[in-house]
Amino acid sequence: MDIFLTNTRTRAKELFTPIDPGNVRIYVCGPTVYDRAHMGNARAAIVFDMLVRVMRQVYGSAQVTYVRNFTDVDDKINATAQARKVAGDPRPLETLIAERTEETIGWYLEDMAAVGVAEPDHMPRATRYIPQMIAMIAGLIASGHAYAAEGHVLFSVASYRNYGALSGRTVDDMIAGARVEVAPYKRDPMDFVLWKPSSDDLPGWDSPWGRGRPGWHIECSAMSYELLGESFDIHGGGNDLMFPHHENEIAQSCCAHPQGDFAKVWLHNEMLQVEGKKMSKSLGNFFTVRDLLDQGIPGEVIRFVFLSTHYRKPMDWTAEKATSATKTLRHWYDQTAGMQASPDLDPELLEAVCNDLNTAGAIARLHRLSAEGKAGDLLAGLTFLGLSLVKAPGWGLPSAADSGIALLADKLAAARAEAMQSKDFSEVDRLKAAFLSAGIEVRMSKTGVELMPGPGFDPARLAGL
């Protein structure tokens, strides 16, 4: 089946034609590992996990190479390690930095696995590719595209005439809209750092320009070249990386390897909102994937909500969407329990995801398969989208009858009937408060009382009832 993707570089939806159908190559910018993965990190991971699933479905699993890096040398990482030292940890800063990155990478992989993201073929760490970065920087200096100054090495933006083509900005626009670092050693305000000095207490490596560490942008260029070559099929990331990170990657990579094309297709996912507002610590609506998992929201629910919005549209996380996703998935899991998945993927579902990763359309198709009673096709579709239930905390809930929830519903119904006569609703209110505290949704109508376990259901809180 043909795959169509919206290429940021050309600003058009195009038929995807791989450079080599036997080796489809994808590079995605991964996280800077200084803290837990937030919901924005998860959106990018889920979007490109789906892209890889589609590519492997169409071209074959062995014919796709997926690379997603870890940035493990960064000022934010240094700051977290320095904070531990200030707090009294006597160990060397280098040890604290290594411990922090290992810890954070472990967290990231654990949290991404919980939302159904498979590990890529390669997960390079920047610190393991320093020699390749130094070699690339030296080549850029030799070809006149970079220059050394006061222990720094900077890329000369003026030396690359196509700078700004990806984002569609002129250099003047970029200077006006960006926080350009003003430094006396720069020949031009737009020139960006390839190498910078390190003090004795910070991570550093020996280089022809002195002890230092790489700039952020050169890391991805060196790692993608080493693992995928001078030309590869797709480069992805969040649209917040388009400028300056991806723009700078293109400039330095195309100048370092002028015979190559670097990335043929550029894909960018839109940002995430929470209840209609930009996610921000200042607004108090900033949270991590682990925050939601710890609240009892299964990873499948998080993934379902994300896939319900097209990757090129802003995604709004709301409690209402999580509740709706929970109900839908519970119904589908009940419907497919004990069933065998169909050997072939439903053609309409595959067609949807092949059309610029239309995962919302794929979920709409799952709804139709469910309504038509096609449980085998439904299960195959759930599995393909990474929504099949394997083992997730929160989904292994007992049924309403087995857990005694049905008896508690009867108890609440009896208390309500008595309150209607006595006009004393204190017992009704007490029971409702207890149920809500345990994560149970309470529905009362003229026809009766219904109790539904929610995502945060905790049976232990019902012990006293």
PDB file of C-alpha atoms in Angstrom, residues 14 76 90 121 137 188 193 196 208 226 232-233 272 278 306 366 376 404 407-408 440 447 453 458 460:
ATOM      1  CA  GLU A  14       3.783  13.479  -0.807  1.00  0.00           C
ATOM      2  CA  LYS A  76      20.421  20.864  32.451  1.00  0.00           C
ATOM      3  CA  PRO A  90      30.284  13.934  48.381  1.00  0.00           C
ATOM      4  CA  ASP A 121      16.858  -0.432  16.689  1.00  0.00           C
ATOM      5  CA  ILE A 137      33.675  19.736  13.260  1.00  0.00           C
ATOM      6  CA  ASP A 188      27.694  36.868  12.819  1.00  0.00           C
ATOM      7  CA  VAL A 193      28.148  26.676  18.589  1.00  0.00           C
ATOM      8  CA  LYS A 196      32.449  25.010  23.636  1.00  0.00           C
ATOM      9  CA  PRO A 208      42.088  20.378  18.808  1.00  0.00           C
ATOM     10  CA  GLU A 226      27.325   7.155  11.717  1.00  0.00           C
ATOM     11  CA  PHE A 232      18.387   8.734   4.844  1.00  0.00           C
ATOM     12  CA  ASP A 233      14.634   8.702   4.453  1.00  0.00           C
ATOM     13  CA  LEU A 272       0.393  19.240  23.495  1.00  0.00           C
ATOM     14  CA  LYS A 278      -0.339  25.196  26.898  1.00  0.00           C
ATOM     15  CA  PHE A 306      -2.878  10.752  21.883  1.00  0.00           C
ATOM     16  CA  LEU A 366     -12.012   0.258  15.164  1.00  0.00           C
ATOM     17  CA  GLY A 376     -10.789 -10.778  15.250  1.00  0.00           C
ATOM     18  CA  GLY A 404     -18.600  -6.693  45.573  1.00  0.00           C
ATOM     19  CA  LEU A 407     -23.503  -5.264  46.480  1.00  0.00           C
ATOM     20  CA  LEU A 408     -22.285  -1.764  47.302  1.00  0.00           C
ATOM     21  CA  ILE A 440     -15.624   4.734  41.544  1.00  0.00           C
ATOM     22  CA  THR A 447     -34.088   3.686  37.349  1.00  0.00           C
ATOM     23  CA  PRO A 453     -14.693   1.570  38.485  1.00  0.00           C
ATOM     24  CA  ASP A 458      -8.432   1.379  44.466  1.00  0.00           C
ATOM     25  CA  ALA A 460      -8.407  -1.237  49.235  1.00  0.00           C
TER      26      ALA A 460
END
